[in-house]
Each structure stands twice: as structure tokens, then as C-alpha cells.
Coordinates of C-alpha atoms (C1' of nucleotides) in Angstrom, one line a residue:
Chain A
M208 CA 19.5 65.7 -26.1
K209 CA 15.9 64.3 -24.9
D210 CA 14.1 66.1 -22.2
K211 CA 14.8 64.0 -18.9
T212 CA 11.5 65.5 -17.2
V213 CA 10.2 62.5 -15.6
A214 CA 12.0 59.3 -14.3
W215 CA 10.1 56.5 -11.9
S216 CA 11.1 55.2 -8.7
T217 CA 11.8 51.6 -8.0
R218 CA 8.4 51.4 -7.0
E219 CA 6.8 53.0 -9.4
L220 CA 8.6 51.1 -12.1
A221 CA 7.4 48.0 -10.4
D222 CA 3.8 49.0 -10.2
L223 CA 4.0 49.7 -13.4
A224 CA 5.0 46.3 -14.6
G225 CA 2.8 44.8 -12.3
T226 CA 6.0 43.5 -10.1
T227 CA 7.3 44.0 -6.9
V228 CA 10.5 45.8 -5.8
N229 CA 12.6 42.7 -4.8
A230 CA 12.1 41.2 -8.3
V231 CA 13.4 44.5 -10.0
R232 CA 16.4 44.6 -7.6
H233 CA 17.2 40.6 -7.9
Y234 CA 17.0 41.3 -11.9
H235 CA 19.6 43.9 -11.5
A236 CA 21.5 41.5 -9.5
I237 CA 21.5 38.6 -12.0
G238 CA 22.2 41.7 -15.1
L239 CA 19.2 41.5 -16.7
L240 CA 18.4 45.3 -16.0
D241 CA 21.0 47.8 -16.6
S242 CA 21.4 49.9 -13.7
P243 CA 19.8 53.6 -13.7
E244 CA 21.2 56.7 -13.1
R245 CA 21.0 58.4 -9.7
C246 CA 19.3 61.1 -8.2
V247 CA 21.5 63.4 -6.1
N248 CA 20.2 61.5 -3.0
G249 CA 20.9 58.0 -5.0
Y250 CA 17.5 57.6 -5.7
K251 CA 17.2 55.4 -8.9
Q252 CA 15.7 57.2 -11.7
Y253 CA 13.9 54.6 -14.4
R254 CA 13.1 55.2 -17.7
V255 CA 11.3 54.1 -20.3
Q256 CA 14.2 51.3 -21.8
H257 CA 13.9 50.0 -18.6
L258 CA 10.2 49.7 -18.2
V259 CA 10.2 47.9 -22.0
R260 CA 13.3 45.8 -20.4
L261 CA 11.7 44.9 -17.3
L262 CA 8.4 44.0 -19.3
Q263 CA 10.1 41.7 -21.6
V264 CA 11.7 39.6 -18.7
R265 CA 8.1 39.5 -17.0
R266 CA 6.6 38.4 -19.7
L267 CA 9.1 35.7 -20.3
V268 CA 8.8 34.4 -16.7
E269 CA 5.3 34.4 -17.1
I270 CA 5.3 31.5 -19.6
G271 CA 7.9 29.6 -17.9
V272 CA 11.2 30.8 -19.0
P273 CA 14.0 29.9 -16.1
L274 CA 15.7 33.4 -15.8
A275 CA 19.1 31.3 -16.3
Q276 CA 18.4 31.2 -19.9
L277 CA 18.2 34.8 -20.6
R278 CA 20.5 37.0 -21.7
V279 CA 20.7 40.6 -22.3
D280 CA 22.1 42.0 -26.2
E281 CA 22.8 45.4 -26.2
K282 CA 20.7 45.7 -29.7
A283 CA 18.1 43.1 -29.9
G284 CA 17.2 42.8 -26.0
V285 CA 16.4 40.0 -24.0
V286 CA 17.4 37.0 -25.7
V287 CA 16.2 33.2 -25.0
M288 CA 19.2 30.6 -24.8
G289 CA 16.5 27.9 -24.7
E290 CA 14.2 26.0 -26.9
L291 CA 10.1 26.6 -26.6
N292 CA 9.9 23.5 -27.5
D293 CA 11.6 22.0 -24.2
L294 CA 9.8 24.6 -22.4
E295 CA 6.5 23.6 -24.1
A296 CA 7.2 20.1 -22.9
R297 CA 8.4 21.4 -19.3
V298 CA 5.0 22.7 -18.9
E299 CA 2.7 20.2 -20.2
A300 CA 4.5 17.4 -17.7
E301 CA 4.1 19.7 -15.2
I302 CA 0.6 20.2 -15.8
E303 CA 0.4 16.0 -15.9
R304 CA 1.6 15.8 -13.2
L305 CA -0.7 18.6 -11.1
R306 CA -3.6 16.8 -12.8
R307 CA -3.2 13.6 -11.1
A308 CA -2.3 15.3 -7.8
R309 CA -5.8 17.4 -8.5
S310 CA -7.3 14.2 -9.6
D311 CA -6.2 12.4 -6.3
I312 CA -6.9 14.8 -3.8
A313 CA -10.4 15.1 -5.4
S314 CA -10.8 10.8 -5.0
I315 CA -9.2 11.6 -1.4
R316 CA -12.0 13.8 -0.5
H317 CA -15.0 12.0 -1.9
G318 CA -14.1 9.0 -0.5
R319 CA -13.7 10.7 3.2
A320 CA -10.0 8.5 3.1
P321 CA -7.1 9.3 4.6
A322 CA -4.9 11.9 3.0
D323 CA -2.2 9.5 2.6
T324 CA -4.0 7.0 0.4
P325 CA -2.3 5.5 -2.5
R326 CA -3.9 6.0 -5.9
G327 CA -7.1 3.8 -6.8
F328 CA -8.0 2.9 -3.1
E329 CA -9.6 6.0 -2.0
S330 CA -13.2 4.2 -1.7
L331 CA -11.6 1.3 0.2
A332 CA -9.7 3.1 2.5
S333 CA -11.8 3.8 5.1
N334 CA -12.8 0.9 5.7
L335 CA -9.4 -0.5 6.4
S336 CA -7.4 -1.2 9.7
E337 CA -4.3 1.0 9.7
I338 CA -2.1 -2.4 9.5
D339 CA -4.6 -2.9 6.7
R340 CA -3.4 0.1 4.9
A341 CA 0.2 -0.2 5.4
L342 CA 0.3 -3.0 3.8
V343 CA -1.6 -1.8 1.0
H344 CA 0.7 1.5 1.0
V345 CA 3.9 -1.2 0.7
M346 CA 2.3 -3.3 -1.7
T347 CA 1.0 -0.4 -4.2
R348 CA 5.0 1.1 -4.0
L349 CA 6.6 -2.4 -4.3
G350 CA 4.1 -3.1 -7.6
G351 CA 6.4 -0.6 -9.1
G352 CA 3.2 1.7 -9.9
G353 CA 1.7 -1.0 -12.0
P354 CA -1.5 -2.2 -12.4
V355 CA -3.1 -1.6 -9.0
E356 CA -7.1 -2.7 -10.1
S357 CA -6.4 -6.3 -9.3
L358 CA -5.5 -5.7 -5.7
A359 CA -8.2 -3.2 -5.2
R360 CA -10.8 -5.5 -6.4
M361 CA -9.6 -8.5 -4.6
L362 CA -9.8 -5.8 -1.3
A363 CA -13.4 -4.7 -2.5
A364 CA -14.1 -8.1 -2.6
E365 CA -13.0 -9.3 0.8
P366 CA -16.2 -9.7 3.1
P367 CA -16.2 -6.8 6.0
E368 CA -16.9 -9.5 8.5
L369 CA -14.1 -11.8 7.6
R370 CA -11.5 -8.9 7.5
E371 CA -12.6 -8.1 11.0
A372 CA -12.2 -11.7 12.1
F373 CA -8.9 -11.8 10.4
S374 CA -7.8 -8.6 12.1
S375 CA -8.7 -9.3 15.5
L376 CA -7.1 -12.8 15.6
G377 CA -4.7 -12.9 18.5
A378 CA -1.3 -14.3 18.3
D379 CA -2.2 -17.3 20.8
A380 CA -5.5 -18.6 18.2
S381 CA -6.5 -22.1 18.5
E382 CA -5.6 -24.5 15.9
G383 CA -9.0 -24.6 15.4
L384 CA -9.8 -21.2 14.8
R385 CA -7.0 -20.6 12.9
G386 CA -8.2 -23.5 10.1
H387 CA -11.8 -22.4 10.5
L388 CA -10.7 -19.1 9.3
A389 CA -8.3 -20.0 6.6
S390 CA -11.1 -22.4 4.8
R391 CA -13.7 -18.9 4.9
M392 CA -10.7 -17.0 3.7
I393 CA -10.0 -19.7 0.9
A394 CA -13.7 -19.6 0.0
A395 CA -14.0 -16.1 -0.3
G396 CA -11.9 -15.7 -2.8
P397 CA -8.2 -14.6 -3.7
N398 CA -5.4 -13.9 -0.9
W399 CA -4.5 -10.3 -1.4
R400 CA -2.3 -10.2 2.2
S401 CA 0.5 -12.1 0.0
A402 CA 3.5 -11.9 -1.9
E403 CA 1.7 -13.6 -4.8
W404 CA 0.3 -10.5 -6.2
L405 CA 4.3 -9.3 -6.6
R406 CA 4.7 -11.8 -8.3
S407 CA 1.8 -11.5 -10.9
T408 CA 1.9 -8.0 -11.7
H409 CA 5.4 -7.7 -12.6
P410 CA 7.2 -10.6 -13.0
S411 CA 10.4 -8.8 -14.1
G412 CA 9.0 -5.1 -13.1
G413 CA 12.9 -3.9 -12.8
T414 CA 16.1 -5.7 -12.5
P415 CA 16.0 -9.3 -11.1
S416 CA 18.0 -8.0 -7.7
R417 CA 15.2 -5.5 -7.7
D418 CA 12.4 -8.1 -7.9
R419 CA 14.3 -10.1 -5.4
A420 CA 14.4 -7.5 -2.7
A421 CA 10.5 -6.6 -3.5
R422 CA 9.6 -9.9 -2.3
R423 CA 12.0 -9.9 0.4
A424 CA 10.6 -6.9 1.6
M425 CA 7.4 -7.8 1.4
T426 CA 8.0 -10.9 3.3
E427 CA 9.4 -8.9 5.8
V428 CA 6.7 -6.4 6.0
L429 CA 4.0 -9.5 6.4
R430 CA 5.9 -10.8 9.3
E431 CA 6.3 -7.4 10.8
L432 CA 2.6 -6.3 10.5
Y433 CA 0.8 -9.2 11.5
N434 CA 1.1 -11.8 14.7
P435 CA 2.1 -15.7 14.2
A436 CA -1.4 -16.9 14.4
Q437 CA -2.2 -14.5 11.5
L438 CA 0.4 -15.4 9.3
D439 CA -0.1 -19.1 10.1
V440 CA -3.4 -18.6 8.8
L441 CA -2.4 -16.5 5.7
D442 CA 0.0 -19.9 4.9
R443 CA -2.7 -21.9 5.1
V444 CA -4.3 -20.2 2.6
E445 CA -2.0 -19.7 0.3
S446 CA -1.2 -23.3 0.3
G447 CA -4.9 -24.2 0.2
E448 CA -5.2 -22.0 -2.7
A449 CA -2.4 -24.0 -4.4
H450 CA -3.7 -27.1 -3.3
E451 CA -7.2 -26.3 -4.8
L452 CA -5.9 -24.9 -8.0
E453 CA -4.1 -28.4 -8.5
E454 CA -7.4 -30.2 -7.9
E455 CA -8.8 -28.2 -10.6
L456 CA -5.9 -28.6 -13.1
S457 CA -6.0 -32.4 -12.6
A458 CA -10.1 -32.7 -12.7
Chain B
M172 CA 10.9 -10.5 20.9
K173 CA 10.8 -10.2 17.1
D174 CA 13.7 -11.3 15.1
K175 CA 15.7 -8.7 13.4
T176 CA 17.1 -10.6 10.9
V177 CA 16.4 -8.1 7.9
A178 CA 17.5 -4.3 7.8
W179 CA 17.3 -2.1 5.1
S180 CA 20.4 0.6 4.3
T181 CA 19.4 4.4 3.5
R182 CA 20.0 3.4 0.0
E183 CA 17.9 0.3 -0.2
L184 CA 15.0 2.1 2.1
A185 CA 15.1 5.0 -0.8
D186 CA 14.9 2.5 -3.5
L187 CA 12.0 0.8 -2.2
A188 CA 10.2 3.6 -1.9
G189 CA 11.2 4.7 -4.9
T190 CA 13.0 8.0 -3.9
T191 CA 16.2 9.0 -3.2
V192 CA 18.9 8.9 -0.1
N193 CA 19.0 12.9 0.3
A194 CA 15.1 12.7 0.7
V195 CA 15.3 10.4 3.5
R196 CA 18.0 12.4 4.9
H197 CA 15.9 15.1 4.4
Y198 CA 13.0 13.9 6.6
H199 CA 15.2 12.9 9.5
A200 CA 16.5 16.8 9.6
I201 CA 13.0 18.1 9.8
G202 CA 12.0 15.1 11.9
L203 CA 9.5 13.6 10.1
L204 CA 11.3 10.1 10.5
D205 CA 12.5 8.3 13.6
S206 CA 16.5 7.5 13.7
P207 CA 16.9 3.6 13.5
E208 CA 18.9 2.0 15.1
R209 CA 22.7 1.7 13.9
C210 CA 24.8 -1.3 13.3
V211 CA 28.3 -1.8 14.4
N212 CA 29.9 0.2 11.9
G213 CA 27.3 3.1 12.1
Y214 CA 25.1 2.3 9.3
K215 CA 21.5 2.6 9.8
Q216 CA 19.3 -0.3 9.9
Y217 CA 15.7 0.7 8.8
R218 CA 13.0 -1.2 9.8
V219 CA 9.2 -1.9 7.9
Q220 CA 7.9 1.1 10.4
H221 CA 10.1 3.5 8.7
L222 CA 9.5 2.1 5.6
V223 CA 5.6 2.9 5.8
R224 CA 6.1 6.3 7.5
L225 CA 8.6 7.2 4.2
L226 CA 5.6 6.0 2.0
Q227 CA 3.3 7.8 4.0
V228 CA 5.3 11.0 3.8
R229 CA 6.2 10.5 -0.3
R230 CA 2.4 9.5 -0.7
L231 CA 1.8 13.2 1.0
V232 CA 4.3 15.0 -1.1
E233 CA 3.2 13.6 -4.3
I234 CA -0.5 14.9 -4.0
G235 CA 1.2 18.2 -3.0
V236 CA 1.3 18.3 0.9
P237 CA 4.0 20.8 1.9
L238 CA 6.3 19.1 4.6
A239 CA 5.7 21.8 7.0
Q240 CA 2.3 21.0 7.3
L241 CA 3.0 17.5 8.3
R242 CA 3.2 16.7 12.2
V243 CA 4.1 13.1 13.2
D244 CA 2.3 11.7 16.1
E245 CA 3.2 8.4 17.9
K246 CA 0.0 6.5 17.7
A247 CA -1.5 8.4 14.5
G248 CA 1.6 8.0 12.4
V249 CA 1.5 11.3 9.8
V250 CA -1.0 13.7 10.2
V251 CA -1.4 16.5 8.0
M252 CA -2.0 20.1 9.7
G253 CA -4.1 21.8 7.0
E254 CA -7.1 21.3 5.0
L255 CA -7.4 19.2 1.8
N256 CA -9.7 21.6 0.4
D257 CA -7.3 24.9 0.6
L258 CA -4.5 22.5 -1.5
E259 CA -7.1 21.2 -4.0
A260 CA -7.3 25.0 -4.9
R261 CA -3.9 26.0 -4.9
V262 CA -3.6 22.9 -7.2
E263 CA -6.1 24.3 -9.5
A264 CA -4.9 27.7 -9.5
E265 CA -1.5 26.8 -10.6
I266 CA -2.8 24.2 -13.4
E267 CA -4.6 27.3 -14.6
R268 CA -1.5 29.1 -14.4
L269 CA 0.4 26.7 -16.4
R270 CA -2.1 26.1 -18.9
R271 CA -2.2 29.7 -19.8
A272 CA 1.8 29.5 -20.0
R273 CA 1.4 26.5 -22.1
S274 CA -1.5 28.3 -24.6
D275 CA 0.8 31.2 -24.8
I276 CA 4.0 29.4 -25.6
A277 CA 2.2 27.3 -28.5
S278 CA 0.6 30.6 -30.0
I279 CA 3.9 32.1 -30.1
R280 CA 5.6 29.0 -31.5
H281 CA 2.7 29.0 -34.2
G282 CA 2.7 32.5 -35.0
R283 CA 6.6 32.6 -34.8
A284 CA 6.6 35.6 -32.6
P285 CA 9.3 36.8 -30.2
A286 CA 9.1 34.2 -27.3
D287 CA 8.0 37.7 -24.9
T288 CA 5.4 38.4 -27.1
P289 CA 2.2 39.4 -24.8
R290 CA -0.5 37.4 -25.1
G291 CA -3.2 37.8 -28.0
F292 CA -0.6 39.4 -30.4
E293 CA 1.2 36.3 -31.4
S294 CA 0.3 35.9 -35.1
L295 CA 0.7 39.6 -35.1
A296 CA 4.3 40.3 -33.6
S297 CA 6.3 39.4 -36.3
N298 CA 5.3 42.0 -38.4
L299 CA 5.8 44.9 -36.0
S300 CA 9.0 47.0 -35.5
E301 CA 11.0 46.5 -32.4
I302 CA 9.6 49.8 -31.2
D303 CA 6.0 49.2 -31.8
R304 CA 6.5 45.6 -30.4
A305 CA 7.7 47.7 -27.2
L306 CA 4.8 50.0 -27.4
V307 CA 2.5 47.0 -27.5
H308 CA 4.5 45.8 -24.8
V309 CA 3.7 48.8 -22.3
M310 CA 0.2 49.1 -23.6
T311 CA -1.1 45.9 -22.4
R312 CA 0.4 45.9 -19.1
L313 CA -0.7 49.5 -18.7
G314 CA -4.4 48.3 -19.6
G315 CA -4.0 46.1 -16.7
G316 CA -4.2 42.7 -18.1
G317 CA -7.6 44.3 -19.5
P318 CA -9.4 44.1 -23.3
V319 CA -6.7 43.6 -25.3
E320 CA -8.4 42.8 -28.2
S321 CA -9.6 46.4 -29.6
L322 CA -6.1 46.9 -29.4
A323 CA -5.3 44.1 -31.1
R324 CA -7.2 44.8 -33.9
M325 CA -6.4 48.0 -34.5
L326 CA -3.1 46.5 -35.4
A327 CA -4.6 44.0 -37.5
A328 CA -6.2 46.0 -39.7
E329 CA -3.2 49.1 -40.3
P330 CA -2.1 48.7 -43.5
P331 CA 1.5 47.4 -43.6
E332 CA 2.9 50.1 -46.1
L333 CA 1.5 52.9 -43.1
R334 CA 2.6 51.3 -40.7
E335 CA 6.4 51.1 -43.0
A336 CA 5.5 55.1 -43.7
F337 CA 5.5 55.5 -40.3
S338 CA 8.0 53.9 -38.9
S339 CA 10.4 55.4 -41.3
L340 CA 9.0 59.0 -40.8
G341 CA 12.4 61.0 -40.2
A342 CA 12.7 63.2 -37.2
D343 CA 13.1 66.1 -39.9
A344 CA 10.7 65.2 -42.2
S345 CA 8.8 67.8 -44.1
E346 CA 5.5 69.9 -43.0
G347 CA 3.9 68.5 -46.0
L348 CA 4.7 65.0 -45.6
R349 CA 3.6 64.7 -42.2
G350 CA 0.6 65.7 -43.1
H351 CA -0.2 63.9 -45.5
L352 CA 1.2 60.8 -43.6
A353 CA -1.5 62.3 -41.0
S354 CA -4.4 62.0 -43.5
R355 CA -3.7 58.7 -44.5
M356 CA -3.4 57.5 -40.7
I357 CA -6.5 58.9 -40.3
A358 CA -8.7 57.5 -43.1
A359 CA -7.3 53.8 -42.1
G360 CA -9.4 54.2 -39.3
P361 CA -8.8 54.4 -35.4
N362 CA -5.1 55.4 -34.4
W363 CA -3.5 52.4 -31.8
R364 CA -0.8 54.3 -30.9
S365 CA -2.6 56.7 -28.5
A366 CA -2.9 56.9 -24.7
E367 CA -6.7 57.3 -26.0
W368 CA -7.0 53.2 -25.5
L369 CA -6.2 53.7 -22.1
R370 CA -8.8 55.6 -21.2
S371 CA -11.3 53.6 -23.3
T372 CA -10.2 50.4 -22.1
H373 CA -10.1 51.2 -18.2
P374 CA -11.8 54.3 -17.6
S375 CA -11.2 53.4 -13.6
G376 CA -9.4 50.1 -13.8
G377 CA -7.7 51.2 -11.0
T378 CA -7.1 53.7 -8.3
P379 CA -7.1 57.1 -9.8
S380 CA -3.8 57.8 -9.0
R381 CA -2.8 54.6 -10.2
D382 CA -4.7 55.7 -13.9
R383 CA -3.1 58.8 -13.6
A384 CA 0.2 57.3 -13.7
A385 CA -0.6 54.8 -16.1
R386 CA -1.4 58.0 -18.5
R387 CA 1.6 60.0 -17.6
A388 CA 3.7 56.7 -18.1
M389 CA 1.9 56.1 -21.2
T390 CA 2.8 59.7 -22.8
E391 CA 6.5 59.3 -21.8
V392 CA 7.0 55.8 -23.4
L393 CA 5.4 57.7 -26.8
R394 CA 7.8 60.4 -26.6
E395 CA 10.8 58.4 -25.9
L396 CA 9.7 55.5 -28.7
Y397 CA 9.1 58.3 -31.4
N398 CA 10.7 60.9 -33.2
P399 CA 9.4 64.8 -32.9
A400 CA 8.0 64.4 -36.3
Q401 CA 6.4 60.9 -35.7
L402 CA 5.1 62.4 -32.5
D403 CA 3.2 65.5 -34.5
V404 CA 1.8 63.3 -37.1
L405 CA 0.2 61.4 -33.9
D406 CA -1.4 64.7 -32.4
R407 CA -2.7 65.7 -36.2
V408 CA -4.6 62.1 -36.3
E409 CA -5.6 62.6 -32.5
S410 CA -7.1 66.0 -33.2
G411 CA -8.2 64.8 -36.7
E412 CA -10.0 62.1 -35.6
A413 CA -11.6 64.3 -32.9
H414 CA -12.5 66.9 -35.8
E415 CA -14.1 64.3 -37.4
L416 CA -16.0 62.8 -34.3
E417 CA -17.4 66.7 -34.0
E418 CA -18.6 67.0 -38.0
E419 CA -20.1 63.5 -37.6
L420 CA -22.3 64.6 -34.3
S421 CA -23.6 68.0 -35.9
A422 CA -24.2 66.4 -39.1
Chain C
dT233 C1' 45.9 -1.4 -2.6
dT234 C1' 41.6 -0.7 -5.1
dG235 C1' 36.5 0.0 -5.2
dC236 C1' 32.3 0.5 -3.6
dT237 C1' 29.0 1.6 0.0
dC238 C1' 28.2 4.1 3.7
dC239 C1' 28.4 8.3 6.8
dT240 C1' 28.4 13.4 8.4
dC241 C1' 28.8 18.1 7.7
dA242 C1' 28.2 22.2 4.9
dC243 C1' 26.9 24.6 0.6
dG244 C1' 23.9 25.1 -3.7
dT245 C1' 19.8 25.8 -5.9
dC246 C1' 15.7 29.1 -7.9
dA247 C1' 13.3 33.3 -7.8
dC248 C1' 13.1 36.2 -5.2
dG249 C1' 10.6 37.5 0.1
dT250 C1' 12.3 39.1 4.7
dG251 C1' 13.8 42.1 8.1
dA252 C1' 17.6 45.3 9.6
dG253 C1' 19.8 49.1 9.9
dG254 C1' 20.8 53.6 7.9
dT255 C1' 19.4 58.3 4.9
dG256 C1' 16.7 62.5 3.4
dG257 C1' 12.6 65.7 2.7
dC258 C1' 8.4 66.8 4.8
Chain D
dT60 C1' 10.2 65.1 15.9
dT61 C1' 7.0 62.1 13.2
dG62 C1' 6.0 59.3 9.0
dC63 C1' 7.0 57.9 4.6
dT64 C1' 10.0 56.2 1.0
dC65 C1' 14.1 55.1 -0.4
dC66 C1' 18.6 52.8 -0.3
dT67 C1' 21.8 48.6 0.7
dC68 C1' 23.0 44.3 2.4
dA69 C1' 22.6 40.1 4.8
dC70 C1' 19.9 36.6 5.6
dG71 C1' 15.7 32.9 4.7
dT72 C1' 12.3 30.3 2.1
dC73 C1' 11.3 25.5 0.0
dA74 C1' 12.5 20.4 -0.6
dC75 C1' 16.0 18.5 -1.5
dG76 C1' 21.2 18.0 -4.7
dT77 C1' 25.7 18.3 -4.7
dG78 C1' 30.3 17.4 -3.3
dA79 C1' 33.9 17.3 0.4
dG80 C1' 36.1 14.2 3.5
dG81 C1' 36.3 10.0 6.1
dT82 C1' 35.3 5.2 7.5
dG83 C1' 34.3 0.2 7.1
dG84 C1' 34.9 -4.4 4.7
dC85 C1' 36.3 -6.9 0.6

DNA sequence: TTGCTCCTCACGTCACGTGAGGTGGC
DNA sequence: TTGCTCCTCACGTCACGTGAGGTGGC
């Protein structure tokens, strides 16, 4: 019979294995660690077998194996019930997700943009009104996370004084003012505040019903964010652009 | 007064924002999303303001901001209560952790090693007995995650037939057999089955009491894993090596 | 009447962490 | 007696997911 001169308490075992007493107790609760003998006062007396088992479990946890995939076999010890293949794929996917997050955070910090700025607009966001930012949020999302660069380019190309003029246009702006602003916006290039972008970037990004819902939502959002005069200007810009396109084609 | 011709149900809102109805309800529960008006039948009627708010929250969740750090201000919208600096550091640390995990998984798969093999032993583990693997587990952990290469080198240098001879040594092996095996092991190079490694790799890796506990644990583990004959051989190897060292020094 | 969508609780998940309340040896 | 360590429940965490049980319009 072996001597049993040395035994470890829960804390000692946890320290030796570089983990916590709560983790040890948790592994007992889910059956990954056998109950050790008790001292007269009820204290647990862990031995080498428990330390080895605990180290095996901890190592598997370290590489990301879910505890639910572990079984204990009397002779084989701890057995993993899943494929390392799948585990590696999950870890890989998670790394990719976090890499994107880190890159986005860095861009947001670098561009001094609001924390919720969508990807691709970090350097532009600080120049936008809250309303325009809200529209960008909606557009990028309704675009299905698709090509966001064309929208960013249009935004970057918009002259600041023109953006300011549009943003501050009163709901009761005169016919002349509206017409003038519309002409300036047509001359300045393509209009980004338009559901047109949705049609171009994802002609059929999802199911037809999803597309329809997205376009209807876009129209609703424009109607909510801008006042009647601004909406009128946007209408004129859109039909004006269409008119220009026609002229170009017939030329 | 604005027309209210269009409103979205919970599912429609969730679909537009690319999330789930449960997430939307959760944001209501923790006060991140205002309750919308209800239709006569009790159905929720979400509007543009809710969509914008939801998109802001989702974007912040995407980059990893904990929901507990979000507050809603009537005019400023969603406000982040933490530093992006800290967030970036946390994400960075998590990426590093997962990278190590991925790299370890790849090594384990490549070396066809058991899933719980400690880092650095992936290519050696398949040649070890369960008992030797258990010892490696304990040693790497008690070494405090320190320089594991010297141990791996000693293991790699051990001739397979010698390892086999030691592993299969019966508890009642004769004096002659034990002496012979000890000589062969001394000749083969430094002995890895020894608490000596602990002393060399971390002369003071933690507090003195932690060091003492680690060495005592190591001794206990050896006594549990190997039989009396094997332990006797290990003793002889250790004192023999000391003897050799002495001779070397006096020469 | 059947299916479909919506609603509101209440409880589950995952790997532990955090007290609460009590014991035992110095 | 005070401090310290150990013990066992029971409940908390985080961001939702999952039924259960009921309603309303076609």
C-alpha cells in the first residue's frame, strides 16, 4: 500500500494547477474531477491523480474545447468528444471577427469618429451632422453590408458648404432657394441621399421581398430625417440627374 | 404632424437591422431601446428613430463594447461610458489568446498528439507513455509556464529503447538491472525525470513558499507515477550525475 | 378550423464568480 | 476570542436563446 503522507487542499491544488478553487469545484459538479478522500474535518485531500486530471482539463480549456465535449473514461482519462478540426475552424472564425473589430476600433480612434460609426466612414463621420450619420447607418445596413466604398466616395466628394446648405435648409424654404440648391447639388456630382444607391449596390442582394422592404424602409427613413423642403430638393436632384442622363444618351 | 403610414413589427425591425427579435427585446429590457407605440392588437409599431437607435447599438456590439457601458441620452442618443483605448487593449489581448490556441491546435493536429498535450511537446507526445505524459504535464505547469525548451530537448534526446526499458522496469527489478539501467541513462545525457529541472528553470519563479510547494509536489508526483525500482534508478542517475560533475570539476 | 405572427413571462446557456452562513484549529 | 481556511448551497454574470402559453386576423 502506498504512503499517503502528502495531500493537497482545494486551494493548494488550484494554485499548483494555476487555476481557481471555483473552477475545481465546477469540474467536480459536472463530473470531470473525481471526489477525493476527506480528512476528519471534512477537508478534501487531493492527490496526484487529481492534479493530473485537472491539468488535462485546464489544457483542453486553454485551447478552447468546450467542457460539454469532455468525457472521463476510467482508463483513458479525459476524452474529447469533438473534432479538433471543427475547433480550429471556430477559433479561426473568432479571430477574424475580433481582427475586424480591432481594425474598426483603430480607424474610429484615428478618425476621431463617434464610436458607432459604420466601417468605411471613420474618416468622414466627424464632418457629418447627426442626421446624415443616421442616414449613413441605415444605408450601410440596408445595403446588406455590401460595397460601401461608392457611398463613401460620394460622401467625400460632397463640398462641405453644399452639405451645410442642405442641412440648414428650412422647411419653408422658397421655391427659388430650393431650385438653386438642387442645381448646385446636381452640378456637384451624384447624390448620395437617395434610395438609388440601394438599387445599384444590391440589385438583388436578398430575396425580392427583402429588397422591397429595404427600399420602402429607405424611403421612410428619408421622409423622417429630412423636412419637406429638403425632400423636394432631393426629388429635383434625382429627376434632374435622370434628365441629364437622358440628354447624354440622346447626344 | 407627420404621417405615420409605415411602421415595422419587431420581426421587420430585427430583419432590417440584421439581428434577432430576442436581441431587440433584450435591448428594451435593459433600457437601450424606447418602447414604441402599440397597434390596437398590442403589436409594437417601430419607427425610424428605433431603427437608428438599434443600428447604433448593434454597431457598438459589433466592435465589442459591453452593453453595460451604454447609456441612452435623449439628445445625444447612445453614449459609450468606457474608453475605446481599453476596449482595443481587451480585444488585442483576446486575439493573442486565440492565436496561441489556434497555433497549439495546429501543432497538436500536425503532431498527431493527444488533444491535451502541453505547448512545445506536440511532436514528442505520441512517443510517450501515459505516465510520462502526465509527468510532462505536471512539470510544464509547475515550471510556471517558463522555458520549456530545455525539457523538450532532453525528452527528444532520450533514446527510445532506453525510455522503453525504464518504463517497463518492474517494481522488483534486481540490483544489477537497476544499476545497469542507471549507467545507461547517465551515459545518455541529462535526466529529465527530476525535480532538478524545476530548480534550474525557475530558481525563484514565484514566492519562496510557492517554490517549495512546487518542489514538494514534484517529488510527490514522481513517487506516485513510478514504482520503487524506477525511483531507485532515478536516484542513482541523479547522484551519479552529481558524481560525474564532481570528477569533471576536480580534473 | 388551420396557420401564421405577434405578445409576455420564465427559464436556460456557458464557465465559472460571488457572497452567505457555518465549521475547525490556533 | 480573533483570524484564517475550509466547507456547502444558492444565486449572479453576460447577451441573448428557447420554449410555454395565449391572442388576433385570414
